[in-house]
Amino acid sequence: MILNESCEFSVQEMLTGQRLCQSSSHNDAVLAALNQQRSDGILCDITLIAEEQKFHAHKAVLAACSDYFRAMFSLCMVESEADEVNLHGVTSLGLKQALDFAYTGQILLEPGVIQDVLAAGSHLQLLELLSLCSHYLIEELNSFNYLDLYKLADLFNLTLLENAVIGFLVKHLSELLKSHPEEVLALPYCLLREVFKSDRLTSLSEEQIWQLAVRWLEHNCRYQYLDELLQYVRFGLMDVDTLHTVALTHPLVQASETATALINEALAYHQSVYAQPVWQTARTKPRFQSDTLYIIGGKKREVCKVKELRYFNPVDQENVHIAGIANWSELAPMPVGRSHHCVAVMGDFLFVAGGEAEHSTGRTCAVRTVCRYDPRTNSWAEIAPMKNCREHFVLGAVDEYLYAVGGRNELRQVLPTVERYCPKKNKWTFVQSFDRSLSCHAGYVVDGLLWISGRKRFTQFEVLTKYQNTVLN
């Protein structure tokens, strides 16, 4: 006894730390043992019955993976003391599959069992099982079964599958209209609405989306959905001539006050060309497959000032490379080539301001000109020029204004001035200047504030003391 105490004392003296030690096989071994007990019918405390077929199980295991069983066995319900429980609304095949999953975490899904499994998983609230079913059905999704799978998603409240069907339709709507037009016209309203709402619906032009809406409404006379469905047609993305044609000739528009108001709203939007960036709504927002990266202007060795606008779209460019370099696509060039300019985004329009441009004399210097790119029409428009010529400055969009801060003018003088652009008036005005001149500084808009940091002074880059930021309201 004394020897044992001595050994215990010496072991404690030898060891200094503590560690959490975990078995990699324990969980699986316990679950496997419980499953074997279920198969052998030993130590089970509940028998489930479906379609007169009996299944042995453990209440603790069922309650651990199902809120349905947890409530049944722990809330003083009649079944909590019963040895047998009859389950209605569940097939014996579905219950067997559900129990196999509860005890193993695995299930073999195939067309012959999926509906029984879904019904059992939904009834018994086996959420992990429903998630696996959703993933299986998403893998099976195609142009022949998308509508049936949407009905399954709706019946069993499978949000993941429902969103996958919507995404599938958004991506393939154009080809489905050509190959299976009857099925598209048979889409339930709630599904068509979600497709029309998507920002990624780019396979059809907005005019084609309008035409589809009309065909769908006229099919089986579903005019009760007219006012709501047309809210999701982005009339602001149509050109003015098309809008006038639609407004003047189509009986659906003439018969609906809501449709007429939507057309008039779009016409007013087009009439206010300069104010469009601050008049953006859900009905004027461009549709894109993904966020897009643009590069604009600059300098090349062979060309002093560059006009080109290029973009990289991750969706379009997937698996597309040339000599190991990502393939950038070219868009409409700027009116004038420039470098050392600034860019800003407001209301899904791209603004390019100032910079250094080449004059007809061959001389290059800072300019005051500003242009705006419209990604919907792939076109540029000149807007009001700034008060000062600027290069190496900062341009930021704050609320409904653009702010141009500091920079160098055409005489290479460093400026303290700040001016802002109002799209509604298409006009630049000076606002409060800095207390010092700024050039080659950095700027970024965060939470409605424009933060400015750093500057170039003489030939040295000076970081403001203690990262001192200036805020413009």
CSV table of N, CA, C and O in Angstrom, one decimal, residues 27-123:
chain,number,residue,atom,x,y,z
A,27,ASN,N,-17.1,7.5,-31.3
A,27,ASN,CA,-18.5,7.9,-31.7
A,27,ASN,C,-19.1,6.9,-32.7
A,27,ASN,O,-20.2,6.4,-32.6
A,28,ASP,N,-18.3,6.5,-33.7
A,28,ASP,CA,-18.8,5.6,-34.7
A,28,ASP,C,-19.0,4.2,-34.1
A,28,ASP,O,-20.0,3.5,-34.5
A,29,ALA,N,-18.1,3.8,-33.2
A,29,ALA,CA,-18.3,2.5,-32.5
A,29,ALA,C,-19.5,2.4,-31.7
A,29,ALA,O,-20.2,1.4,-31.7
A,30,VAL,N,-19.8,3.5,-30.9
A,30,VAL,CA,-21.0,3.5,-30.1
A,30,VAL,C,-22.3,3.4,-31.0
A,30,VAL,O,-23.2,2.7,-30.7
A,31,LEU,N,-22.3,4.2,-32.1
A,31,LEU,CA,-23.5,4.2,-33.0
A,31,LEU,C,-23.6,2.9,-33.7
A,31,LEU,O,-24.7,2.4,-33.8
A,32,ALA,N,-22.5,2.3,-34.0
A,32,ALA,CA,-22.5,1.0,-34.7
A,32,ALA,C,-23.1,-0.1,-33.7
A,32,ALA,O,-23.9,-1.0,-34.1
A,33,ALA,N,-22.7,0.0,-32.4
A,33,ALA,CA,-23.2,-0.9,-31.4
A,33,ALA,C,-24.7,-0.8,-31.2
A,33,ALA,O,-25.4,-1.7,-31.0
A,34,LEU,N,-25.1,0.5,-31.1
A,34,LEU,CA,-26.6,0.7,-31.0
A,34,LEU,C,-27.3,0.2,-32.2
A,34,LEU,O,-28.4,-0.4,-32.0
A,35,ASN,N,-26.8,0.3,-33.4
A,35,ASN,CA,-27.4,-0.2,-34.6
A,35,ASN,C,-27.5,-1.7,-34.5
A,35,ASN,O,-28.5,-2.3,-35.0
A,36,GLN,N,-26.4,-2.3,-34.0
A,36,GLN,CA,-26.4,-3.8,-33.9
A,36,GLN,C,-27.5,-4.2,-32.9
A,36,GLN,O,-28.2,-5.2,-33.1
A,37,GLN,N,-27.6,-3.5,-31.8
A,37,GLN,CA,-28.7,-3.8,-30.8
A,37,GLN,C,-30.0,-3.7,-31.5
A,37,GLN,O,-30.9,-4.5,-31.2
A,38,ARG,N,-30.2,-2.7,-32.3
A,38,ARG,CA,-31.5,-2.5,-33.0
A,38,ARG,C,-31.8,-3.7,-33.9
A,38,ARG,O,-32.9,-4.2,-33.9
A,39,SER,N,-30.8,-4.1,-34.6
A,39,SER,CA,-30.9,-5.3,-35.5
A,39,SER,C,-31.2,-6.5,-34.8
A,39,SER,O,-32.0,-7.4,-35.2
A,40,ASP,N,-30.6,-6.7,-33.6
A,40,ASP,CA,-30.8,-7.9,-32.8
A,40,ASP,C,-32.0,-7.8,-31.9
A,40,ASP,O,-32.4,-8.8,-31.3
A,41,GLY,N,-32.6,-6.6,-31.8
A,41,GLY,CA,-33.8,-6.5,-31.0
A,41,GLY,C,-33.5,-6.5,-29.5
A,41,GLY,O,-34.4,-6.9,-28.7
A,42,ILE,N,-32.3,-6.1,-29.0
A,42,ILE,CA,-32.0,-6.1,-27.6
A,42,ILE,C,-31.8,-4.7,-27.1
A,42,ILE,O,-31.3,-3.9,-27.8
A,43,LEU,N,-32.1,-4.5,-25.9
A,43,LEU,CA,-32.0,-3.2,-25.2
A,43,LEU,C,-32.8,-2.1,-25.9
A,43,LEU,O,-32.5,-0.9,-25.6
A,44,CYS,N,-33.7,-2.4,-26.7
A,44,CYS,CA,-34.6,-1.4,-27.4
A,44,CYS,C,-35.7,-1.1,-26.5
A,44,CYS,O,-36.2,-2.0,-25.8
A,45,ASP,N,-36.2,0.2,-26.5
A,45,ASP,CA,-37.3,0.5,-25.5
A,45,ASP,C,-38.5,1.1,-26.3
A,45,ASP,O,-39.4,1.7,-25.6
A,46,ILE,N,-38.5,1.0,-27.6
A,46,ILE,CA,-39.7,1.5,-28.3
A,46,ILE,C,-39.8,0.7,-29.6
A,46,ILE,O,-38.8,0.3,-30.2
A,47,THR,N,-41.0,0.5,-30.0
A,47,THR,CA,-41.3,-0.2,-31.3
A,47,THR,C,-42.2,0.7,-32.2
A,47,THR,O,-43.2,1.1,-31.7
A,48,LEU,N,-41.7,1.1,-33.3
A,48,LEU,CA,-42.4,1.9,-34.2
A,48,LEU,C,-43.1,1.1,-35.3
A,48,LEU,O,-42.6,0.1,-35.8
A,49,ILE,N,-44.4,1.5,-35.6
A,49,ILE,CA,-45.2,0.7,-36.5
A,49,ILE,C,-45.6,1.6,-37.7
A,49,ILE,O,-46.2,2.6,-37.5
A,50,ALA,N,-45.4,1.1,-38.9
A,50,ALA,CA,-45.8,1.8,-40.1
A,50,ALA,C,-46.3,0.8,-41.1
A,50,ALA,O,-45.6,-0.2,-41.4
A,51,GLU,N,-47.6,0.9,-41.5
A,51,GLU,CA,-48.2,0.0,-42.4
A,51,GLU,C,-48.1,-1.4,-41.9
A,51,GLU,O,-47.7,-2.4,-42.6
A,52,GLU,N,-48.3,-1.6,-40.6
A,52,GLU,CA,-48.4,-2.9,-39.9
A,52,GLU,C,-47.0,-3.5,-39.8
A,52,GLU,O,-46.9,-4.7,-39.3
A,53,GLN,N,-45.9,-2.8,-40.2
A,53,GLN,CA,-44.6,-3.4,-40.1
A,53,GLN,C,-43.9,-2.8,-38.8
A,53,GLN,O,-44.0,-1.5,-38.6
A,54,LYS,N,-43.3,-3.6,-38.0
A,54,LYS,CA,-42.7,-3.1,-36.8
A,54,LYS,C,-41.2,-2.9,-36.9
A,54,LYS,O,-40.5,-3.7,-37.5
A,55,PHE,N,-40.7,-1.9,-36.2
A,55,PHE,CA,-39.3,-1.5,-36.2
A,55,PHE,C,-38.8,-1.2,-34.8
A,55,PHE,O,-39.4,-0.3,-34.1
A,56,HIS,N,-37.8,-2.0,-34.3
A,56,HIS,CA,-37.3,-1.7,-32.9
A,56,HIS,C,-36.3,-0.5,-33.0
A,56,HIS,O,-35.6,-0.3,-34.0
A,57,ALA,N,-36.3,0.2,-31.9
A,57,ALA,CA,-35.4,1.4,-31.8
A,57,ALA,C,-35.2,1.8,-30.4
A,57,ALA,O,-35.8,1.2,-29.4
A,58,HIS,N,-34.3,2.8,-30.2
A,58,HIS,CA,-34.0,3.4,-28.8
A,58,HIS,C,-34.6,4.8,-28.8
A,58,HIS,O,-34.3,5.6,-29.7
A,59,LYS,N,-35.3,5.1,-27.8
A,59,LYS,CA,-35.9,6.4,-27.7
A,59,LYS,C,-34.8,7.5,-27.7
A,59,LYS,O,-35.0,8.6,-28.3
A,60,ALA,N,-33.7,7.2,-27.0
A,60,ALA,CA,-32.7,8.2,-26.8
A,60,ALA,C,-32.1,8.6,-28.2
A,60,ALA,O,-31.8,9.7,-28.5
A,61,VAL,N,-31.9,7.6,-29.0
A,61,VAL,CA,-31.3,7.8,-30.4
A,61,VAL,C,-32.3,8.6,-31.2
A,61,VAL,O,-31.9,9.6,-31.9
A,62,LEU,N,-33.5,8.2,-31.2
A,62,LEU,CA,-34.6,8.9,-32.0
A,62,LEU,C,-34.7,10.4,-31.5
A,62,LEU,O,-34.7,11.3,-32.4
A,63,ALA,N,-34.7,10.6,-30.2
A,63,ALA,CA,-34.9,12.0,-29.7
A,63,ALA,C,-33.6,12.8,-30.0
A,63,ALA,O,-33.8,14.1,-30.1
A,64,ALA,N,-32.5,12.2,-30.1
A,64,ALA,CA,-31.2,12.9,-30.4
A,64,ALA,C,-31.2,13.5,-31.8
A,64,ALA,O,-30.5,14.5,-32.0
A,65,CYS,N,-31.9,12.9,-32.7
A,65,CYS,CA,-31.8,13.4,-34.1
A,65,CYS,C,-33.1,13.9,-34.7
A,65,CYS,O,-33.2,14.2,-35.9
A,66,SER,N,-34.2,14.0,-33.8
A,66,SER,CA,-35.5,14.4,-34.3
A,66,SER,C,-36.2,15.2,-33.3
A,66,SER,O,-36.5,14.6,-32.2
A,67,ASP,N,-36.6,16.4,-33.6
A,67,ASP,CA,-37.5,17.2,-32.6
A,67,ASP,C,-38.8,16.5,-32.5
A,67,ASP,O,-39.4,16.6,-31.4
A,68,TYR,N,-39.3,15.9,-33.5
A,68,TYR,CA,-40.6,15.2,-33.4
A,68,TYR,C,-40.6,14.1,-32.3
A,68,TYR,O,-41.5,14.1,-31.5
A,69,PHE,N,-39.5,13.3,-32.3
A,69,PHE,CA,-39.4,12.2,-31.3
A,69,PHE,C,-39.1,12.8,-30.0
A,69,PHE,O,-39.5,12.3,-28.9
A,70,ARG,N,-38.3,13.9,-29.9
A,70,ARG,CA,-37.9,14.5,-28.6
A,70,ARG,C,-39.2,15.0,-27.9
A,70,ARG,O,-39.3,14.8,-26.7
A,71,ALA,N,-40.1,15.6,-28.7
A,71,ALA,CA,-41.3,16.1,-28.1
A,71,ALA,C,-42.2,14.9,-27.7
A,71,ALA,O,-42.8,14.9,-26.6
A,72,MET,N,-42.2,13.9,-28.5
A,72,MET,CA,-43.1,12.7,-28.2
A,72,MET,C,-42.7,12.0,-27.0
A,72,MET,O,-43.6,11.6,-26.2
A,73,PHE,N,-41.4,11.9,-26.7
A,73,PHE,CA,-40.9,11.1,-25.6
A,73,PHE,C,-40.6,11.9,-24.3
A,73,PHE,O,-40.3,11.3,-23.3
A,74,SER,N,-40.7,13.2,-24.4
A,74,SER,CA,-40.3,14.0,-23.2
A,74,SER,C,-41.3,15.0,-22.7
A,74,SER,O,-41.1,15.6,-21.7
A,75,LEU,N,-42.4,15.1,-23.4
A,75,LEU,CA,-43.4,16.2,-23.0
A,75,LEU,C,-44.7,15.6,-22.5
A,75,LEU,O,-45.8,16.1,-22.7
A,76,CYS,N,-44.6,14.4,-21.8
A,76,CYS,CA,-45.7,13.8,-21.1
A,76,CYS,C,-46.8,13.5,-22.1
A,76,CYS,O,-48.0,13.5,-21.7
A,77,MET,N,-46.5,13.2,-23.3
A,77,MET,CA,-47.5,12.7,-24.3
A,77,MET,C,-47.8,11.2,-24.0
A,77,MET,O,-47.0,10.5,-23.3
A,78,VAL,N,-48.9,10.8,-24.5
A,78,VAL,CA,-49.3,9.4,-24.3
A,78,VAL,C,-48.2,8.4,-24.8
A,78,VAL,O,-48.0,7.4,-24.1
A,79,GLU,N,-47.6,8.8,-25.9
A,79,GLU,CA,-46.6,7.9,-26.5
A,79,GLU,C,-45.3,7.8,-25.6
A,79,GLU,O,-44.6,6.8,-25.8
A,80,SER,N,-45.1,8.7,-24.7
A,80,SER,CA,-43.9,8.7,-23.9
A,80,SER,C,-43.8,7.4,-23.0
A,80,SER,O,-42.7,7.0,-22.7
A,81,GLU,N,-45.0,6.9,-22.6
A,81,GLU,CA,-45.0,5.7,-21.8
A,81,GLU,C,-45.3,4.4,-22.6
A,81,GLU,O,-45.3,3.3,-22.0
A,82,ALA,N,-45.6,4.6,-23.9
A,82,ALA,CA,-46.0,3.4,-24.7
A,82,ALA,C,-44.8,2.6,-25.1
A,82,ALA,O,-43.7,3.1,-25.3
A,83,ASP,N,-45.0,1.3,-25.3
A,83,ASP,CA,-44.0,0.4,-25.8
A,83,ASP,C,-44.0,0.4,-27.3
A,83,ASP,O,-43.0,0.1,-28.0
A,84,GLU,N,-45.2,0.7,-27.9
A,84,GLU,CA,-45.4,0.7,-29.3
A,84,GLU,C,-46.1,2.0,-29.8
A,84,GLU,O,-46.9,2.5,-29.1
A,85,VAL,N,-45.6,2.5,-30.9
A,85,VAL,CA,-46.2,3.8,-31.4
A,85,VAL,C,-46.5,3.6,-32.9
A,85,VAL,O,-45.7,3.2,-33.7
A,86,ASN,N,-47.8,3.8,-33.3
A,86,ASN,CA,-48.2,3.7,-34.7
A,86,ASN,C,-48.0,5.1,-35.3
A,86,ASN,O,-48.4,6.1,-34.8
A,87,LEU,N,-47.3,5.1,-36.4
A,87,LEU,CA,-47.0,6.3,-37.2
A,87,LEU,C,-47.8,6.3,-38.4
A,87,LEU,O,-47.8,5.4,-39.3
A,88,HIS,N,-48.6,7.4,-38.6
A,88,HIS,CA,-49.5,7.6,-39.7
A,88,HIS,C,-48.8,8.6,-40.7
A,88,HIS,O,-48.2,9.5,-40.2
A,89,GLY,N,-49.0,8.5,-41.9
A,89,GLY,CA,-48.5,9.4,-42.9
A,89,GLY,C,-47.0,9.1,-43.3
A,89,GLY,O,-46.4,9.8,-44.0
A,90,VAL,N,-46.6,7.9,-42.8
A,90,VAL,CA,-45.2,7.4,-43.1
A,90,VAL,C,-45.3,6.0,-43.7
A,90,VAL,O,-45.9,5.1,-43.0
A,91,THR,N,-44.7,5.7,-44.8
A,91,THR,CA,-44.7,4.3,-45.3
A,91,THR,C,-43.6,3.5,-44.6
A,91,THR,O,-42.7,4.0,-44.0
A,92,SER,N,-43.8,2.2,-44.6
A,92,SER,CA,-42.8,1.3,-44.0
A,92,SER,C,-41.4,1.4,-44.6
A,92,SER,O,-40.4,1.4,-44.0
A,93,LEU,N,-41.4,1.6,-46.0
A,93,LEU,CA,-40.2,1.8,-46.7
A,93,LEU,C,-39.5,3.1,-46.2
A,93,LEU,O,-38.3,3.2,-46.0
A,94,GLY,N,-40.3,4.2,-46.1
A,94,GLY,CA,-39.7,5.5,-45.7
A,94,GLY,C,-39.2,5.4,-44.3
A,94,GLY,O,-38.1,6.0,-44.0
A,95,LEU,N,-40.0,4.7,-43.4
A,95,LEU,CA,-39.5,4.6,-42.0
A,95,LEU,C,-38.2,3.8,-41.9
A,95,LEU,O,-37.3,4.2,-41.1
A,96,LYS,N,-38.2,2.7,-42.6
A,96,LYS,CA,-36.9,1.9,-42.6
A,96,LYS,C,-35.7,2.7,-43.0
A,96,LYS,O,-34.7,2.7,-42.4
A,97,GLN,N,-35.9,3.5,-44.1
A,97,GLN,CA,-34.8,4.3,-44.6
A,97,GLN,C,-34.4,5.4,-43.6
A,97,GLN,O,-33.2,5.7,-43.3
A,98,ALA,N,-35.4,6.0,-43.0
A,98,ALA,CA,-35.1,7.0,-42.0
A,98,ALA,C,-34.4,6.5,-40.8
A,98,ALA,O,-33.5,7.1,-40.2
A,99,LEU,N,-34.8,5.3,-40.3
A,99,LEU,CA,-34.2,4.7,-39.1
A,99,LEU,C,-32.7,4.3,-39.5
A,99,LEU,O,-31.8,4.4,-38.7
A,100,ASP,N,-32.5,3.7,-40.7
A,100,ASP,CA,-31.2,3.4,-41.1
A,100,ASP,C,-30.3,4.6,-41.1
A,100,ASP,O,-29.1,4.5,-40.6
A,101,PHE,N,-30.8,5.7,-41.5
A,101,PHE,CA,-30.0,7.0,-41.5
A,101,PHE,C,-29.7,7.4,-40.1
A,101,PHE,O,-28.6,7.9,-39.8
A,102,ALA,N,-30.8,7.4,-39.2
A,102,ALA,CA,-30.6,7.8,-37.8
A,102,ALA,C,-29.5,7.1,-37.1
A,102,ALA,O,-28.8,7.6,-36.3
A,103,TYR,N,-29.3,5.8,-37.5
A,103,TYR,CA,-28.3,5.0,-36.8
A,103,TYR,C,-27.0,4.9,-37.5
A,103,TYR,O,-26.0,4.4,-36.9
A,104,THR,N,-26.9,5.3,-38.7
A,104,THR,CA,-25.6,5.2,-39.5
A,104,THR,C,-25.2,6.5,-40.1
A,104,THR,O,-24.0,6.6,-40.4
A,105,GLY,N,-26.1,7.5,-40.3
A,105,GLY,CA,-25.7,8.7,-40.9
A,105,GLY,C,-25.5,8.6,-42.4
A,105,GLY,O,-25.0,9.5,-43.1
A,106,GLN,N,-25.9,7.4,-43.0
A,106,GLN,CA,-25.8,7.1,-44.4
A,106,GLN,C,-27.2,6.7,-45.0
A,106,GLN,O,-28.0,6.1,-44.2
A,107,ILE,N,-27.4,7.0,-46.2
A,107,ILE,CA,-28.6,6.5,-46.9
A,107,ILE,C,-28.3,6.4,-48.4
A,107,ILE,O,-27.6,7.2,-49.0
A,108,LEU,N,-28.8,5.3,-49.0
A,108,LEU,CA,-28.7,5.1,-50.4
A,108,LEU,C,-30.0,5.6,-51.1
A,108,LEU,O,-31.1,5.0,-51.0
A,109,LEU,N,-29.9,6.8,-51.8
A,109,LEU,CA,-31.0,7.4,-52.4
A,109,LEU,C,-31.1,7.0,-53.9
A,109,LEU,O,-30.1,7.0,-54.6
A,110,GLU,N,-32.3,6.7,-54.3
A,110,GLU,CA,-32.6,6.4,-55.7
A,110,GLU,C,-34.0,6.8,-56.0
A,110,GLU,O,-34.8,7.0,-55.1
A,111,PRO,N,-34.4,6.8,-57.3
A,111,PRO,CA,-35.7,7.2,-57.7
A,111,PRO,C,-36.8,6.5,-57.0
A,111,PRO,O,-37.9,7.1,-56.7
A,112,GLY,N,-36.7,5.2,-56.8
A,112,GLY,CA,-37.7,4.4,-56.2
A,112,GLY,C,-38.1,4.6,-54.8
A,112,GLY,O,-39.1,4.2,-54.3
A,113,VAL,N,-37.2,5.3,-54.0
A,113,VAL,CA,-37.4,5.5,-52.6
A,113,VAL,C,-37.5,7.0,-52.2
A,113,VAL,O,-37.9,7.3,-51.1
A,114,ILE,N,-37.1,7.9,-53.1
A,114,ILE,CA,-36.9,9.3,-52.7
A,114,ILE,C,-38.2,9.9,-52.1
A,114,ILE,O,-38.1,10.6,-51.1
A,115,GLN,N,-39.3,9.6,-52.7
A,115,GLN,CA,-40.5,10.3,-52.2
A,115,GLN,C,-40.9,9.7,-50.8
A,115,GLN,O,-41.4,10.5,-50.0
A,116,ASP,N,-40.7,8.4,-50.6
A,116,ASP,CA,-41.0,7.8,-49.3
A,116,ASP,C,-40.1,8.4,-48.2
A,116,ASP,O,-40.5,8.7,-47.1
A,117,VAL,N,-38.8,8.6,-48.6
A,117,VAL,CA,-37.8,9.1,-47.7
A,117,VAL,C,-38.1,10.6,-47.3
A,117,VAL,O,-38.1,11.0,-46.2
A,118,LEU,N,-38.5,11.3,-48.4
A,118,LEU,CA,-38.9,12.7,-48.1
A,118,LEU,C,-40.1,12.8,-47.2
A,118,LEU,O,-40.1,13.7,-46.3
A,119,ALA,N,-41.1,12.0,-47.4
A,119,ALA,CA,-42.3,12.0,-46.6
A,119,ALA,C,-41.9,11.7,-45.1
A,119,ALA,O,-42.4,12.3,-44.2
A,120,ALA,N,-41.1,10.6,-45.0
A,120,ALA,CA,-40.7,10.2,-43.6
A,120,ALA,C,-39.8,11.3,-43.0
A,120,ALA,O,-40.0,11.7,-41.8
A,121,GLY,N,-38.9,11.8,-43.7
A,121,GLY,CA,-38.0,12.9,-43.2
A,121,GLY,C,-38.7,14.1,-42.8
A,121,GLY,O,-38.5,14.7,-41.7
A,122,SER,N,-39.7,14.5,-43.6
A,122,SER,CA,-40.5,15.7,-43.3
A,122,SER,C,-41.4,15.4,-42.1
A,122,SER,O,-41.5,16.3,-41.2
A,123,HIS,N,-42.1,14.3,-42.0
A,123,HIS,CA,-43.0,14.0,-40.9
A,123,HIS,C,-42.3,13.8,-39.6
A,123,HIS,O,-42.7,14.3,-38.6
